Amino acid sequence: MLKIPSVEPGTVGPCPVAHDALQGIKRQQTNPARWNGAGWGGFVTALRAAGVELAEGAVACGVYATDAGGTAYGLPHGVVLARNAEQIAVLLKAAQAHRVPVTVRGGGLTTEGESVAFGGVLLDMAGMSRVLRIDATALTVRTEAGIFWHSLAEELRRENLDYLSAPLNLTSSVGGTLGVGGIDVNSARLGCSADQAVSLQVVTPTGEIVECSDGENAELFQRVILGYGQFGIITEATLRVRPYTPISMHYYYYSSLRTAIEDLQMLDQNDASDYSGILTIMDCAVNLLVAFDSDQREAAFRGNWQARLRGHGEFGFALCMLGHYALRPWKLAEAMYLLRRKREVFPEFHRAEFINDGYMRDRSVVFSRAVWKHWGSRNMVIPDLATTAERLSRRSNAATRCAASISRITRCIASASGCARTIGRITKCPASLRPRKSGRMAVNSSRSSKALYTAAIISRPSRTQFTTSASIWAPVTTASAA
Amino acid sequence: MFGLFAKAPAARRDYSDCSGCSLCFLVCPMWRDRHDPSFTPEGLAKALQCGATASALAAPLDACSLCGACDPVCPERIDLSGMIMNLRRQLASSAAPSRPAVLDDLRTRLRRDIIAGSAVSRSAPVLLPGSDLRTAPALLARVQALLGLTVVEDDGADISLALEAGVEIPQARLQGFLASLRGHSIVAEDGLLLRQLRRWLPGSQRMGLGAALSSRTALRGKLGASDLYVIEPRAYHADHERMVAYYNRLQIETGCTLSLDLQRIAIPAVAQSLSQRLGLVPGDDPGQANWILQGSKATRIVVETLADRAAFERVSDLPVLHIADLAGSLK
Ligand SMILES: Cc1cc2nc3c(=O)[nH]c(=O)nc-3n(C[C@H](O)[C@H](O)[C@H](O)COP(=O)(O)OP(=O)(O)OC[C@H]3O[C@@H](n4cnc5c(N)ncnc54)[C@H](O)[C@@H]3O)c2cc1C
């Protein structure tokens, strides 16, 4: 096993997102020591002799220097672009023989270096991105596992179909997400992304290519789902899909995170909406989004639940904020920050090209674009995982507190899905709030069995590591053109 | 027609700001074709961050079709196609032993005397037809009649090719070309040139040929729900914010399907590498046109460029019309 050296904890600099966030909080740098490269030459020769292409050097490896979190940096010795299961089997067998660590990478959207290679070979699953079969009758799709959910959506949409649930970021891969869980704004209803998996093709650490599902090699299936890549590499997946529907959106604004979360729980416990989630800017400015697949569901919500929500509409909230800050003139800077943020972020949710007849065409596109633009990459705030939920909740940052309260309520799904690491900015409704849902059950059973098996698998003799206006161009009239 | 002005583009960032989100992969034709991260704008930016030189990146630099789809999706607002054009300039200026003769010819053309400005009255709207449209005189005459524009003799086709290939444009040639356009409203067929004119003539009024034609009620009225309307990607992406709104309205008004993906990025029907564009290697890969057609229920294809017309005629039995041909007979 790789040894993780203790690193002098640094402190997080001023946060570009929220000026009161995480300042002075200690953070652990997650780099383990780099693999020393013993046996690399022999490995490369064996691989090339078997016809597997491997790229070396800074240009080829530089793309993989870090993940979306940017807290861990490391370069592999070489990169293999996944092409098919047989090639991966050859790679893993050679890695076993030469004791070379293998890191699997999908979209690389982990935030703590799980998809960063600290030496060894990096297997980039993106090379396996084809959709193999869409069965519109059985409502399933068979796809290579390196595909980004968004690319899958592009293909499904041509058949008027949609996936069930996927992370809101466009560039997480199917394999990477099945390996960590995946939460969407409909996960309270439809389960986590991994729940869509009907069957998988997996290359085991010893290089066997195995098809698995609940009925076939069930144990492997249950390990690999939410297995962080530790139990095998997912090369193909059969997923459940559903007919595509545009959705109708409602937004409610809260000045209290607690109230927003309580209302979210109320909606989910009563199955009152098809989609629900919370977007935070600060503790005192929280957006609860609620959405529907059908007019009937929306009408039922209006009739039964809407009046029970304590959030405001946009105008009412603006008035509320005006009153709040009028009484606290010394908080002018904060008020200005919120106003600026509102001006930047809100238009993203109402862009005309993503709305058709009042319905949002594609939730992932709208929210993912906003997430990357306003919460992702350089704006990323990552709560320190080493911190307990109790300590987290004492921090003033809305995102971290939300993450903490969610993780208190739903510790298992948040940690299993990697959600607690990444929801610093967008916090979706936790599936485990709803006891009837398969998402929670899958995570629970998977986690408990994994706890039993992890030690055994990691300490196997194998050295293979799976680190895991009406504007500008208004129609020209003949008269004006002439 | 040119009542409203284009805004000067906001300053964009450079490759060092790439954080590796991979959003550019999703819209990149090179990615679609190869699924290899080193053949993506992010791959290039990351390689540069690791100290790569232009010559180490020659293969992806050649493969890029400069469709510009990556620019509007980058959350860091990096000028990705600018980065690629810049790298191509570095590559072209390095003394490569096998420099294609076609680039030497282009250099000679760029050094020729400036073409005297034709007698276009000041401020009259002008049309830069580009090399493709000039090969179809009847269509050019129709376009001209429909838009009521004067065709300028010097349409900057050599400048556009130089931009594409990274060949340095002599200042005298460039300034002469721009001087002939100052004060005119411009309709250009060439999306790459249009993109650059946005920077070179920031206060000018410019429009792509496709948008200019489709905004004519006579043509727009002929579009319907059974049409697949194929947008020229370079002009569209170069001015994405406004074009996305424009074509959205077109879609709502006519009911046609657009060649846009879920992010409202135009899918190029033709994604030629630089070598293909220069005629050094053959290139009529049907992959992109087929992808646009996948799942489409359209019974007619309407295009904005002749290259797209040829691409769809190769892969489809459906009627393929240039937008200017929708008007029927012109009096
Ligand atoms: C801006 C941003 C927004 C996010 N939003 C959400 C969200 O809305 N919901 C949510 O649930 N998560 C979200 N995340 C987290 C991220 O989506 C998940 O971690 C994720 O789905 C990872 O997918 P990936 O393809 O990027 O996997 P990677 O990061 O590449 O890998 C994840 C793990 O799986 C392993 N792995 C990768 N591919 C395979 C494979 N084929 N077989 C086996 N193991 C594999 C890797 O080794 C690694 O351990 C977000 C992250 C960011 C940065």
Short mmCIF file of C-alpha atoms in Angstrom, two decimals, chain A residues 58-59 62-64 81 83 124 126-127 129 148 150-151 153-155 157-158 169-171 351-354 361-362 365 369 372-373 377-378 469-478 480-481, chain B residues 1 4 13 17 19 21-23 25-26 31-32 34-37 42 46-47 50 52 57 75-76 206-207 215-217 239 241-244 246 248-249 261-264 267 291-292 294-295:
data_model
loop_
_atom_site.label_atom_id
_atom_site.label_comp_id
_atom_site.label_asym_id
_atom_site.label_seq_id
_atom_site.Cartn_x
_atom_site.Cartn_y
_atom_site.Cartn_z
CA ALA A 58 4.95 16.00 -19.64
CA VAL A 59 2.77 16.80 -22.62
CA GLY A 62 0.20 17.10 -17.88
CA VAL A 63 -3.56 16.97 -18.49
CA TYR A 64 -3.83 14.68 -15.48
CA LEU A 81 -6.09 5.71 -23.18
CA ARG A 83 -9.90 1.46 -25.88
CA ASP A 124 -7.92 7.34 -18.90
CA ALA A 126 -12.43 8.70 -21.65
CA GLY A 127 -11.14 6.68 -24.58
CA SER A 129 -16.94 6.83 -24.73
CA PHE A 148 -19.55 11.67 -19.85
CA HIS A 150 -23.71 14.77 -20.85
CA SER A 151 -22.46 12.99 -23.98
CA ALA A 153 -27.63 12.64 -22.73
CA GLU A 154 -26.85 14.05 -26.18
CA GLU A 155 -27.25 10.59 -27.69
CA ARG A 157 -32.06 12.89 -26.49
CA ARG A 158 -31.95 12.00 -30.19
CA ASN A 169 -21.47 18.99 -13.82
CA LEU A 170 -21.58 17.66 -17.42
CA THR A 171 -18.13 16.05 -17.33
CA ARG A 351 -31.66 32.00 -20.15
CA ALA A 352 -34.23 31.97 -22.92
CA GLU A 353 -32.38 29.45 -25.07
CA PHE A 354 -32.68 26.82 -22.36
CA ARG A 361 -35.18 21.87 -21.66
CA ASP A 362 -32.29 20.33 -19.76
CA VAL A 365 -27.05 21.96 -18.82
CA ARG A 369 -23.03 25.58 -16.54
CA TRP A 372 -18.82 25.57 -13.21
CA LYS A 373 -19.09 29.27 -13.79
CA SER A 377 -12.90 25.44 -10.69
CA ARG A 378 -11.21 28.49 -9.26
CA SER A 469 -32.26 42.04 -28.02
CA ALA A 470 -34.66 41.04 -29.64
CA SER A 471 -31.54 42.81 -29.81
CA ILE A 472 -28.74 42.98 -32.19
CA TRP A 473 -29.87 40.91 -35.07
CA ALA A 474 -33.53 41.66 -35.03
CA PRO A 475 -35.29 40.33 -38.11
CA VAL A 476 -34.54 42.56 -41.03
CA THR A 477 -37.54 43.94 -42.78
CA THR A 478 -37.40 44.22 -46.52
CA SER A 480 -34.87 48.49 -43.95
CA ALA A 481 -32.65 46.20 -45.98
CA MET B 1 -30.76 46.34 -40.99
CA LEU B 4 -27.92 47.74 -33.50
CA ARG B 13 -8.02 34.88 -20.35
CA ASP B 17 -6.18 29.87 -16.47
CA SER B 19 -8.55 24.56 -14.58
CA CYS B 21 -13.06 21.20 -16.21
CA SER B 22 -13.23 19.45 -19.64
CA LEU B 23 -16.35 21.32 -20.73
CA PHE B 25 -14.39 18.26 -24.71
CA LEU B 26 -18.15 18.07 -24.98
CA TRP B 31 -12.81 14.90 -29.24
CA ARG B 32 -15.86 13.42 -30.89
CA ARG B 34 -10.82 10.57 -31.30
CA HIS B 35 -11.81 10.64 -27.62
CA ASP B 36 -8.25 11.59 -26.82
CA PRO B 37 -7.79 14.45 -24.32
CA GLU B 42 -7.95 21.65 -22.63
CA LYS B 46 -2.61 21.78 -20.02
CA ALA B 47 0.34 20.81 -22.21
CA CYS B 50 3.57 21.84 -18.57
CA ALA B 52 5.13 22.17 -24.19
CA LEU B 57 1.61 19.96 -30.27
CA PRO B 75 -16.26 28.92 -17.75
CA GLU B 76 -12.87 30.61 -17.35
CA ARG B 206 -20.96 42.98 -38.71
CA MET B 207 -23.09 39.99 -39.41
CA SER B 215 -33.34 37.36 -40.92
CA ARG B 216 -35.02 38.29 -44.21
CA THR B 217 -38.73 37.72 -43.86
CA ASP B 239 -20.67 36.08 -31.30
CA GLU B 241 -24.25 35.49 -26.78
CA ARG B 242 -26.21 37.32 -29.44
CA MET B 243 -26.40 34.55 -32.01
CA VAL B 244 -27.88 32.10 -29.55
CA TYR B 246 -31.12 35.27 -32.60
CA ASN B 248 -33.60 30.87 -30.66
CA ARG B 249 -36.09 33.33 -32.04
CA ASP B 261 -26.48 20.51 -29.20
CA LEU B 262 -28.05 20.59 -25.75
CA GLN B 263 -25.76 23.43 -24.71
CA ARG B 264 -26.92 25.41 -27.76
CA ILE B 267 -22.37 21.25 -34.34
CA TRP B 291 -24.11 13.12 -36.06
CA ILE B 292 -26.27 16.14 -36.88
CA GLN B 294 -28.84 11.17 -36.05
CA GLY B 295 -32.42 10.87 -34.83
#
